[in-house]
XYZ file of C-alpha atoms in Angstrom:
705
model
C -31.067 47.546 -104.094
C -30.694 45.029 -101.361
C -32.549 42.945 -98.871
C -30.039 41.515 -96.532
C -29.561 42.706 -93.037
C -26.645 40.346 -92.066
C -22.781 40.773 -93.186
C -22.426 37.187 -94.028
C -24.322 36.268 -97.477
C -25.730 33.127 -98.655
C -23.349 31.327 -100.378
C -23.251 30.963 -104.275
C -25.590 28.459 -105.571
C -23.273 28.394 -109.001
C -19.897 27.238 -107.183
C -19.375 24.003 -106.179
C -19.102 23.159 -102.556
C -16.099 24.287 -100.803
C -13.625 21.468 -99.847
C -13.296 19.422 -96.168
C -10.545 21.014 -94.441
C -9.447 22.216 -91.214
C -11.963 24.775 -90.859
C -14.466 25.182 -88.044
C -18.024 23.248 -87.942
C -20.653 25.427 -88.704
C -22.852 26.837 -85.563
C -25.722 24.748 -85.368
C -27.976 27.400 -84.539
C -29.173 30.644 -86.422
C -26.247 33.051 -86.182
C -27.936 36.118 -85.465
C -28.939 38.895 -87.502
C -26.380 41.650 -88.559
C -28.142 44.364 -86.474
C -26.237 42.746 -83.119
C -23.269 42.128 -85.104
C -22.526 45.588 -86.882
C -22.548 47.120 -83.586
C -19.404 46.943 -82.802
C -17.845 49.223 -85.115
C -17.219 50.129 -88.405
C -16.927 47.404 -90.572
C -15.471 45.446 -88.400
C -17.063 42.317 -88.723
C -16.636 41.799 -92.729
C -14.413 39.190 -93.716
C -10.656 40.186 -93.745
C -9.994 39.747 -96.991
C -12.738 41.595 -99.251
C -15.037 43.363 -98.216
C -19.147 42.573 -98.532
C -21.223 44.044 -100.803
C -24.525 44.596 -102.504
C -25.020 42.830 -105.540
C -24.256 45.704 -107.844
C -20.970 45.950 -105.704
C -21.314 49.011 -103.616
C -20.051 48.085 -100.134
C -23.541 47.245 -97.917
C -23.566 49.941 -95.182
C -26.661 48.683 -93.574
C -25.314 45.550 -93.300
C -21.835 47.082 -91.526
C -23.759 49.806 -89.440
C -23.184 52.487 -91.030
C -26.550 53.559 -91.679
C -27.528 56.423 -89.322
C -31.223 55.311 -89.596
C -31.699 51.977 -87.707
C -35.220 51.006 -89.485
C -33.150 51.619 -92.453
C -30.379 49.100 -91.457
C -32.994 46.270 -90.421
C -34.944 46.342 -93.528
C -32.283 46.887 -96.293
C -30.339 49.650 -97.923
C -33.476 50.404 -100.319
C -35.722 53.411 -99.592
C -38.953 51.872 -101.928
C -40.866 49.290 -100.324
C -42.297 48.066 -103.049
C -38.486 47.264 -104.262
C -38.312 45.568 -101.754
C -41.502 43.757 -101.536
C -40.512 43.070 -105.586
C -36.584 41.265 -104.400
C -38.291 39.251 -101.754
C -40.994 37.916 -104.007
C -37.739 37.327 -106.736
C -35.815 35.680 -103.795
C -38.366 32.826 -102.794
C -38.802 32.200 -106.652
C -34.986 31.474 -106.944
C -35.099 29.691 -102.856
C -37.969 27.185 -104.899
C -36.231 26.144 -108.226
C -35.164 22.147 -107.306
C -31.382 22.414 -109.626
C -30.579 25.628 -106.856
C -31.178 23.794 -103.994
C -27.525 22.573 -102.982
C -27.076 20.641 -99.517
C -24.526 23.830 -99.085
C -27.398 26.214 -99.092
C -29.726 23.703 -96.644
C -26.244 23.815 -94.392
C -26.148 27.345 -94.400
C -27.410 29.395 -91.706
C -31.204 31.210 -92.760
C -30.712 34.382 -93.624
C -32.887 36.651 -96.255
C -31.125 37.259 -99.075
C -31.426 39.829 -101.620
C -32.070 38.364 -105.587
C -29.531 40.772 -106.873
C -26.939 39.800 -104.906
C -24.471 37.820 -105.154
C -21.947 35.253 -102.308
C -18.913 36.320 -102.151
C -16.792 33.500 -103.189
C -15.280 33.897 -99.003
C -17.950 32.764 -97.660
C -17.887 29.665 -98.801
C -14.651 28.779 -99.595
C -12.340 30.520 -97.247
C -12.240 29.144 -93.958
C -11.096 32.284 -91.859
C -14.709 33.798 -92.249
C -17.050 31.514 -90.622
C -13.954 32.081 -87.807
C -14.311 35.585 -88.014
C -17.736 35.368 -87.107
C -17.314 32.483 -84.077
C -15.125 35.081 -82.319
C -17.914 37.377 -80.887
C -19.281 35.086 -78.304
C -22.470 37.006 -78.467
C -22.812 35.436 -81.862
C -22.182 31.701 -80.748
C -24.910 31.785 -77.838
C -28.323 30.737 -78.823
C -31.102 33.289 -79.315
C -33.116 34.334 -76.108
C -36.710 32.569 -75.752
C -39.155 35.341 -76.221
C -40.712 37.233 -72.885
C -44.914 36.255 -73.787
C -46.647 39.612 -75.089
C -47.982 41.647 -72.495
C -51.562 42.138 -72.472
C -53.371 45.494 -72.805
C -53.384 46.203 -69.797
C -50.041 46.027 -69.249
C -49.175 47.949 -72.196
C -51.250 50.874 -71.413
C -49.631 50.715 -67.288
C -46.079 50.428 -68.991
C -47.134 52.955 -71.372
C -48.397 55.141 -68.858
C -45.535 54.585 -66.438
C -42.880 55.813 -69.084
C -45.033 58.905 -70.467
C -45.673 60.069 -66.439
C -42.757 58.442 -64.229
C -42.919 61.020 -61.392
C -46.713 60.290 -61.192
C -46.314 56.779 -61.596
C -43.603 56.970 -58.486
C -45.918 58.933 -56.640
C -48.944 56.425 -56.936
C -46.866 53.282 -55.628
C -45.590 54.829 -52.957
C -49.046 56.068 -52.066
C -50.878 52.431 -53.178
C -48.062 51.705 -50.901
C -47.914 53.628 -47.927
C -51.896 52.986 -47.573
C -51.713 49.174 -47.309
C -49.253 49.567 -44.304
C -51.701 51.930 -42.546
C -54.350 49.944 -43.210
C -52.763 46.440 -42.043
C -51.364 48.755 -38.866
C -55.109 50.304 -38.449
C -56.053 46.653 -38.001
C -53.199 44.950 -36.182
C -54.240 47.876 -33.579
C -58.017 48.658 -34.031
C -59.742 48.526 -30.429
C -62.945 46.250 -30.281
C -65.009 49.116 -28.253
C -65.834 52.466 -29.625
C -65.246 54.191 -26.184
C -61.428 53.142 -26.569
C -60.604 54.788 -30.205
C -58.239 56.955 -29.705
C -54.918 58.239 -31.709
C -52.257 57.036 -28.674
C -53.756 53.103 -29.629
C -52.374 53.630 -33.097
C -48.894 54.783 -32.462
C -47.492 51.486 -30.881
C -45.429 48.664 -32.614
C -47.290 45.136 -33.074
C -45.262 42.551 -32.555
C -47.336 40.186 -35.115
C -46.244 42.836 -37.722
C -42.465 42.169 -36.839
C -43.488 38.226 -36.775
C -44.704 38.648 -40.577
C -42.121 40.726 -41.821
C -39.467 38.558 -40.847
C -41.481 34.678 -41.736
C -41.925 36.845 -45.467
C -38.398 37.651 -45.878
C -37.555 34.087 -45.952
C -39.783 32.541 -47.653
C -39.217 31.737 -51.713
C -41.546 33.723 -54.720
C -44.397 31.733 -54.144
C -44.914 30.493 -50.558
C -44.322 33.942 -49.621
C -47.242 35.225 -51.965
C -48.938 32.032 -50.520
C -48.521 32.892 -46.771
C -49.210 36.712 -47.391
C -52.762 36.200 -49.198
C -54.102 33.451 -45.953
C -52.381 36.188 -43.845
C -54.592 38.900 -45.573
C -57.746 36.842 -45.215
C -56.899 36.196 -41.661
C -56.418 39.510 -40.708
C -59.840 40.600 -42.943
C -61.657 38.115 -41.389
C -60.630 39.707 -38.302
C -61.173 43.003 -39.033
C -64.657 42.110 -40.026
C -65.489 40.214 -36.072
C -63.345 43.226 -34.640
C -66.238 45.765 -36.056
C -68.908 43.110 -35.038
C -67.916 43.537 -32.085
C -67.481 47.212 -31.714
C -71.300 47.068 -32.998
C -72.483 44.243 -30.277
C -71.155 45.994 -27.669
C -72.339 49.181 -28.693
C -75.845 47.750 -28.569
C -76.169 44.813 -26.942
C -73.285 45.101 -24.101
C -70.719 43.036 -25.271
C -68.635 40.840 -27.645
C -69.761 38.958 -30.804
C -70.170 35.388 -29.868
C -68.714 33.792 -33.052
C -70.637 30.246 -32.239
C -74.242 31.671 -31.644
C -74.448 34.866 -32.733
C -75.053 34.116 -36.629
C -78.767 33.962 -35.767
C -79.100 37.051 -34.476
C -78.543 38.467 -37.838
C -82.005 37.802 -39.216
C -83.297 39.358 -36.489
C -81.575 42.268 -37.255
C -82.752 42.308 -40.713
C -86.729 42.078 -39.753
C -85.695 44.957 -37.059
C -84.071 47.083 -40.460
C -86.938 46.156 -42.263
C -89.751 47.282 -39.944
C -87.561 50.810 -38.743
C -86.356 51.832 -42.683
C -88.479 49.699 -45.018
C -87.717 47.532 -47.438
C -85.586 48.981 -49.956
C -83.906 50.867 -46.727
C -83.288 47.233 -45.286
C -82.034 46.219 -48.550
C -79.358 48.782 -49.270
C -78.173 48.861 -46.059
C -77.499 44.632 -46.269
C -75.992 45.645 -49.804
C -73.821 47.894 -48.278
C -72.823 45.487 -45.366
C -72.024 42.824 -48.229
C -69.648 44.822 -50.219
C -68.088 46.583 -46.822
C -67.267 43.327 -45.629
C -65.797 41.792 -48.917
C -63.740 44.933 -49.826
C -62.468 44.196 -46.708
C -61.098 40.572 -47.148
C -60.447 41.699 -50.554
C -58.030 44.884 -49.979
C -56.660 43.069 -46.534
C -55.459 40.861 -49.051
C -53.727 42.635 -51.295
C -52.475 44.602 -49.403
C -50.348 42.086 -46.933
C -49.141 40.624 -50.756
C -48.255 43.876 -51.694
C -46.430 44.456 -48.992
C -44.377 41.170 -48.827
C -43.292 41.598 -52.631
C -42.053 45.360 -51.430
C -39.915 43.578 -48.778
C -38.734 40.107 -50.513
C -37.081 43.410 -53.301
C -35.730 45.000 -50.569
C -34.362 42.007 -48.383
C -31.220 43.609 -46.906
C -33.202 47.110 -45.338
C -36.130 45.119 -44.670
C -34.149 42.411 -42.346
C -32.158 45.471 -40.849
C -35.476 47.366 -40.517
C -37.091 44.429 -38.941
C -34.043 43.238 -36.615
C -34.255 47.131 -35.478
C -37.969 47.632 -34.671
C -37.658 43.661 -32.548
C -35.226 45.001 -30.354
C -37.269 48.382 -30.050
C -40.256 46.278 -29.335
C -38.355 43.899 -26.851
C -36.760 46.840 -25.001
C -39.917 48.713 -24.520
C -41.925 45.422 -23.703
C -39.148 45.137 -20.917
C -39.276 49.109 -19.956
C -43.178 49.264 -19.496
C -42.887 51.968 -22.017
C -45.836 53.779 -22.894
C -47.249 56.808 -24.345
C -50.420 58.490 -22.685
C -51.019 55.858 -20.893
C -50.610 53.132 -23.985
C -47.707 50.533 -23.712
C -45.814 50.956 -27.034
C -45.070 47.354 -27.292
C -48.154 45.742 -28.407
C -49.714 41.947 -28.709
C -53.064 43.200 -29.422
C -54.175 41.302 -32.266
C -52.529 38.248 -30.513
C -54.920 38.704 -27.565
C -57.720 38.941 -29.066
C -57.651 35.920 -31.052
C -56.759 34.180 -27.967
C -59.260 35.890 -26.699
C -62.071 34.521 -29.199
C -60.268 30.981 -28.469
C -61.404 31.086 -24.964
C -64.407 32.544 -25.468
C -64.960 29.672 -27.840
C -64.149 27.251 -25.999
C -66.018 28.453 -23.035
C -69.371 28.503 -24.884
C -68.862 24.827 -26.067
C -68.457 23.699 -22.241
C -71.511 25.614 -21.231
C -73.689 24.272 -23.458
C -72.855 21.014 -22.030
C -72.996 22.286 -18.566
C -76.490 24.404 -18.762
C -78.041 21.230 -20.319
C -77.484 19.924 -16.524
C -78.085 23.071 -14.577
C -81.526 23.107 -16.863
C -82.600 19.761 -15.606
C -82.405 20.850 -11.891
C -85.958 22.576 -10.833
C -86.406 23.264 -7.360
C -90.006 23.495 -7.256
C -90.520 20.786 -10.796
C -92.430 18.230 -8.056
C -94.210 20.828 -6.137
C -97.870 19.696 -6.220
C -100.418 22.192 -7.534
C -101.607 22.259 -4.411
C -98.638 23.667 -2.740
C -98.185 26.257 -5.352
C -98.953 29.996 -5.228
C -101.437 29.925 -1.848
C -100.731 33.022 -1.301
C -102.165 34.194 -4.574
C -105.564 32.458 -4.742
C -108.390 34.665 -6.678
C -105.931 37.414 -7.861
C -105.696 38.111 -11.302
C -102.344 38.550 -12.271
C -100.765 40.407 -14.778
C -96.648 40.382 -15.652
C -95.804 43.336 -18.163
C -92.519 43.921 -19.376
C -91.967 47.269 -21.285
C -89.462 47.675 -23.577
C -85.627 48.382 -23.108
C -87.069 49.599 -19.485
C -83.689 50.754 -17.893
C -82.005 51.555 -14.706
C -80.828 54.732 -16.692
C -84.033 55.862 -17.644
C -84.667 56.601 -14.025
C -80.762 57.952 -13.345
C -79.338 59.779 -16.110
C -79.479 63.280 -16.021
C -81.125 63.741 -19.524
C -83.826 61.187 -18.917
C -84.088 61.186 -15.540
C -86.419 64.434 -14.940
C -89.091 63.655 -17.249
C -88.937 59.248 -16.402
C -88.951 60.768 -12.545
C -91.903 63.085 -13.467
C -93.940 60.621 -14.694
C -93.255 58.116 -12.007
C -94.272 60.726 -9.239
C -97.596 61.544 -10.940
C -98.737 57.933 -12.177
C -97.790 57.233 -8.393
C -100.147 59.809 -7.131
C -102.686 58.197 -9.541
C -102.287 54.845 -7.813
C -102.611 56.043 -4.501
C -106.022 57.389 -4.902
C -107.455 54.542 -6.684
C -106.572 52.592 -3.939
C -103.169 51.092 -5.086
C -99.486 50.800 -3.541
C -96.636 49.604 -4.646
C -92.876 48.698 -3.683
C -90.097 48.688 -6.145
C -86.079 47.045 -6.215
C -83.790 46.506 -9.254
C -83.120 43.612 -10.903
C -80.241 42.842 -13.213
C -80.993 41.544 -16.519
C -79.222 38.737 -18.823
C -79.372 41.169 -21.665
C -78.150 44.254 -22.532
C -79.359 46.774 -25.197
C -81.735 44.265 -26.996
C -82.766 39.996 -27.166
C -85.674 41.165 -25.071
C -86.486 37.459 -25.250
C -83.677 37.001 -23.059
C -84.770 38.683 -20.414
C -88.264 37.098 -20.433
C -86.906 33.727 -20.022
C -84.395 34.584 -17.234
C -87.354 36.317 -15.766
C -89.991 33.803 -15.820
C -87.723 30.726 -15.817
C -85.702 31.430 -12.907
C -82.183 30.268 -15.183
C -79.838 32.222 -16.471
C -80.030 32.748 -19.735
C -77.697 34.921 -21.264
C -77.336 33.521 -24.593
C -79.157 31.805 -27.744
C -78.250 28.518 -27.006
C -79.177 28.680 -23.274
C -82.811 29.865 -24.595
C -83.143 27.162 -27.291
C -82.307 24.676 -24.734
C -84.256 25.767 -21.897
C -87.255 26.291 -23.962
C -87.186 22.651 -25.410
C -87.348 21.665 -21.876
C -89.861 21.067 -19.076
C -88.738 23.844 -16.928
C -91.370 25.437 -14.555
C -91.890 28.882 -15.874
C -93.859 31.442 -13.373
C -96.964 31.846 -16.080
C -96.469 27.718 -15.952
C -96.516 27.340 -12.388
C -99.915 29.334 -12.200
C -100.802 27.042 -15.059
C -100.135 23.996 -12.890
C -102.185 24.971 -10.134
C -105.548 25.288 -12.381
C -106.717 27.795 -10.606
C -105.707 30.441 -13.478
C -106.231 30.464 -16.872
C -103.358 31.776 -18.438
C -103.135 34.705 -21.651
C -100.422 36.144 -23.870
C -100.388 39.437 -25.042
C -97.784 39.708 -27.431
C -97.669 42.674 -30.205
C -94.309 42.126 -30.589
C -94.944 38.759 -32.130
C -95.210 38.210 -36.311
C -94.862 34.812 -36.749
C -95.152 31.580 -35.400
C -93.672 31.252 -31.555
C -93.847 27.565 -30.637
C -92.179 29.030 -27.054
C -95.976 29.294 -25.711
C -96.013 26.265 -25.258
C -92.806 25.744 -23.064
C -93.698 29.490 -20.825
C -97.521 27.621 -20.358
C -99.324 30.111 -21.974
C -103.119 28.532 -22.832
C -103.910 31.005 -24.916
C -101.742 33.997 -27.291
C -102.428 37.241 -28.719
C -99.823 38.308 -31.501
C -99.927 40.947 -33.597
C -102.485 39.421 -35.875
C -105.199 38.921 -33.699
C -105.484 42.367 -31.731
C -107.776 43.580 -34.289
C -105.125 46.558 -35.122
C -105.522 48.883 -38.084
C -103.740 51.553 -37.217
C -99.570 52.406 -38.516
C -96.814 50.702 -36.843
C -95.088 52.913 -35.006
C -91.285 51.803 -35.959
C -90.612 48.457 -34.916
C -93.310 48.641 -32.937
C -96.480 47.478 -34.424
C -99.210 48.709 -32.266
C -99.331 51.836 -29.034
C -99.383 50.008 -25.770
C -102.639 52.067 -25.119
C -103.994 50.443 -27.997
C -102.301 46.819 -26.996
C -103.680 46.981 -23.270
C -107.446 47.755 -24.451
C -107.536 45.177 -27.205
C -106.504 42.896 -23.899
C -109.477 44.648 -21.986
C -111.686 44.341 -24.907
C -110.962 40.365 -26.014
C -110.139 38.945 -22.713
C -109.923 40.532 -19.700
C -113.853 42.264 -19.190
C -115.397 38.629 -20.541
C -116.922 36.518 -17.507
C -114.064 33.691 -16.721
C -114.748 30.733 -14.202
C -110.900 31.474 -13.398
C -108.933 34.436 -12.712
C -106.577 35.756 -15.251
C -102.614 34.978 -15.643
C -101.554 37.442 -18.662
C -98.254 37.820 -19.239
C -98.525 41.538 -21.812
C -95.865 42.687 -23.335
C -95.391 46.301 -24.379
C -93.420 47.418 -27.538
C -93.699 51.417 -27.711
C -90.499 51.844 -26.036
C -88.407 49.766 -28.531
C -85.897 51.720 -30.624
C -85.634 53.514 -32.573
C -88.078 55.004 -30.001
C -89.259 57.586 -33.370
C -92.353 58.172 -33.880
C -93.768 57.659 -30.297
C -97.528 57.192 -30.183
C -99.293 59.724 -27.812
C -101.963 58.922 -25.493
C -105.491 59.357 -26.968
C -109.116 59.547 -25.305
C -109.758 55.783 -23.968
C -113.354 55.901 -26.130
C -111.383 57.388 -29.136
C -108.667 54.412 -29.030
C -111.425 52.016 -31.889
C -109.046 49.699 -34.288
C -105.960 52.007 -33.919
C -106.433 54.674 -37.197
C -106.804 57.442 -34.518
C -103.366 56.842 -34.571
C -102.629 57.803 -38.102
C -101.958 61.193 -38.160
C -99.688 60.775 -34.507
C -97.649 58.426 -36.490
C -97.062 60.927 -39.580
C -96.624 64.072 -37.262
C -94.164 61.866 -35.656
C -90.321 62.065 -35.995
C -88.587 59.333 -38.484
C -85.676 57.349 -37.248
C -83.080 59.034 -38.769
C -83.807 62.475 -37.495
C -82.318 60.878 -34.105
C -80.366 57.853 -35.270
C -76.743 59.093 -35.236
C -77.450 62.058 -32.553
C -76.977 60.329 -28.907
C -78.762 62.900 -26.780
C -81.792 63.117 -29.258
C -81.899 59.535 -29.072
C -81.692 59.915 -25.391
C -84.389 62.526 -25.198
C -86.631 60.601 -27.748
C -86.127 57.009 -25.480
C -87.259 59.187 -22.078
C -90.488 60.164 -23.623
C -91.181 56.329 -25.043
C -90.899 55.193 -21.582
C -93.413 58.123 -19.746
C -95.650 56.841 -22.674
C -95.300 53.049 -22.107
C -95.463 53.997 -17.915
C -98.549 56.119 -18.061
C -100.426 53.929 -20.931
C -100.107 51.022 -18.080
C -101.094 52.954 -14.682
C -104.172 54.290 -17.090
C -105.122 51.033 -17.972
C -104.894 49.539 -14.081
C -106.550 52.705 -12.771
C -109.499 52.405 -14.699
C -109.722 48.562 -15.316
C -108.412 47.310 -12.004
C -109.570 46.114 -9.249
C -109.056 44.428 -5.430
C -107.907 41.117 -6.646
C -105.734 42.817 -9.381
C -101.831 42.615 -9.001
C -99.430 43.843 -11.326
C -95.514 42.953 -11.845
C -93.870 45.339 -14.030
C -90.186 45.378 -15.072
C -87.676 46.233 -18.171
C -86.407 43.114 -19.821
C -83.194 45.489 -20.499
C -81.377 48.773 -20.593
C -81.352 50.854 -24.124
C -78.403 50.333 -26.179
C -75.236 51.993 -25.095
C -75.701 55.145 -27.198
C -78.576 56.033 -24.946
C -77.671 54.027 -21.498
C -74.264 55.235 -21.359
C -71.138 52.966 -21.754
C -70.280 50.932 -18.976
C -73.658 51.173 -17.675
C -75.065 48.881 -15.009
C -77.704 45.932 -16.824
C -80.184 46.717 -13.701
C -83.832 47.588 -15.206
C -86.522 48.806 -12.287
C -89.408 46.155 -11.361
C -92.165 47.270 -9.043
C -95.253 44.645 -7.762
C -98.789 46.841 -7.658
C -101.655 45.580 -4.901
C -104.760 47.114 -3.905
C -104.845 44.340 -1.251
C -102.485 45.538 1.086
C -101.424 41.528 2.297
C -99.862 41.324 -1.353
C -97.214 43.616 -0.545
C -97.123 42.307 3.228
C -95.492 39.194 1.989
C -92.701 40.798 0.506
C -91.956 43.174 3.058
C -88.693 41.934 3.800
C -87.473 42.226 0.275
C -86.740 45.893 1.256
C -87.731 47.214 -1.718
C -88.565 50.855 -1.809
C -92.113 52.528 -1.255
C -93.827 53.563 -5.067
C -92.855 53.272 -8.458
C -89.585 54.749 -8.780
C -86.862 52.226 -6.608
C -84.100 54.583 -4.900
C -80.751 54.622 -5.753
C -79.625 52.072 -2.812
C -82.648 49.581 -2.866
C -81.894 45.756 -3.232
C -80.395 44.560 -6.634
C -80.805 40.967 -7.623
C -80.166 39.221 -10.570
C -82.966 38.656 -12.396
C -83.089 34.963 -12.444
C -82.907 34.828 -8.580
C -86.670 36.682 -8.753
C -88.712 33.296 -10.137
C -88.010 31.662 -6.773
C -88.057 34.101 -4.283
C -91.169 35.263 -6.000
C -92.745 31.439 -5.563
C -91.551 30.994 -1.656
C -93.008 34.780 -0.648
C -96.739 33.448 -2.132
C -97.350 30.102 -0.629
C -95.350 27.505 -3.143
C -93.100 24.357 -1.444
C -89.782 23.704 -2.918
C -89.798 19.356 -3.964
C -86.964 19.778 -6.054
């Protein structure tokens, strides 16, 4: 039995060390085992003078490579594992004897040796044996450094690839194709939902060509770093593009990366009021997960494509060059596909646009601060303000989302126009008259407070920074002008205000009735805290019906027409309003937001019904509780969202002034507004910020900048 795996045996320690001679010096590195040495042919690796043999004098077939079983060649020619173990133990015991540890043995290459095998004399005193060994370059080279052991997951993956090579290749190519599709989608995606069409994604993005050229020339580590950074930036840009889509859909403008982050808290509150805490939490979690997924997947996709071009440099270089030539040609010739240019630089233009918007926003803050300090009526004496309205009970009422589309859209207009006609007849019978026109709101689809502040202050408040700037100052508002005269008490009825409202002092409102002070005990109607009919009834009970030393100037914001327009309250007999409990059955029988929120036509229908309800509630209140000194100004704060008002809709909202005293309307005769509650299509259109100064001037106010 033998334990050897090398064709070279340990020297016989019983013989004398070989004499010094001209033979080659022993190799400083351990020589490879016989499995590598004997892989050439037959016994070609044996010493020329005598054949190598095992301890019993038989040829060592395992050492010479004649064994057909590689495992046997590696472990010796014994078939008994127990015997091999005993032999190895005996060898170790002999090696520990100090008398047998010679200098020649210490210098010999380390190799396992059998206890019952003698080293041939030729291995110790024949100079040709070492020379024969060193003739093979593979024998003389140092052993390669072993690679680190693969992880368990990597071993499983490699094992799966080896077992299913076709499936592995299909999976790899599919993953690469998806990565390329994801990157191209991000580079070409529009920022408006109405511009999504197949032709947009059959273009050649110049950013992809430039990116591929950069990744081709970079070494491995810089390439991975650049690819990861580019993927992260592209993912962030994709998230911003989705925000642009959402803001254009709801607010009619793109997302402002400087100012609009504060709106997310309002959006979360809206979701919670509309869908409940659990529903809002689920949506928030889903959005966060999607944002993280976009960032991670986009980064991994760009890194994967970068590794692909690095592994196929020649092909990637040729392809990039060809695509660059095609792009330049298409750009120079203006080649288009179904009206869309083939040569695209969409992402570059989007980034430039965002940079311009950021720069303009930062400049606008400083410029608007100067504008807000200027006020044509800031120094007007109290006795020169609103002299044409002294003694009148004033009401300025906003109807949520009451826009031009409600009067002119084919789906909503029939019902709304019929309501305006019938309510105008009620007014006429009660002795009232009305004139109506159009105002262009500073906001669209939401952010109602921007519309309110624009109308009240006479400044164009189109973003949150402007709102913060103006409300932090002392610019004169319409309620503030009435208050300044000392001839009116100012009151606010705002059922949509559900927390502290520091803007009360800016607007000049002495007494505020928010959602907590109106005594409502009924159910919420989605976002709206209470029906408009109840809010007006509570105003009458708490304030208007009481005796006052001065007339009232009331600011009222009605909320029943706030999206999602489900469920919608219904008008009940006035003597049944009570504390609002009567609305429980109406709310339960109404539609749910999920019933209409994804259907544009249903949303339009329900929105139209909500406007009809709000207008009816307001006119019914005016007819019942108004008198000869009552003057009502009511208007919308903005258009409804694009899903209802339509893409590219205007920002116009209706505005009406209603009064019994004909002198009130005579003072605005030169405005050329339409008689009645429904403005004509060609009625004058003003910017909403122009109303304050026109109104103050028409009713006897003298400018004093």
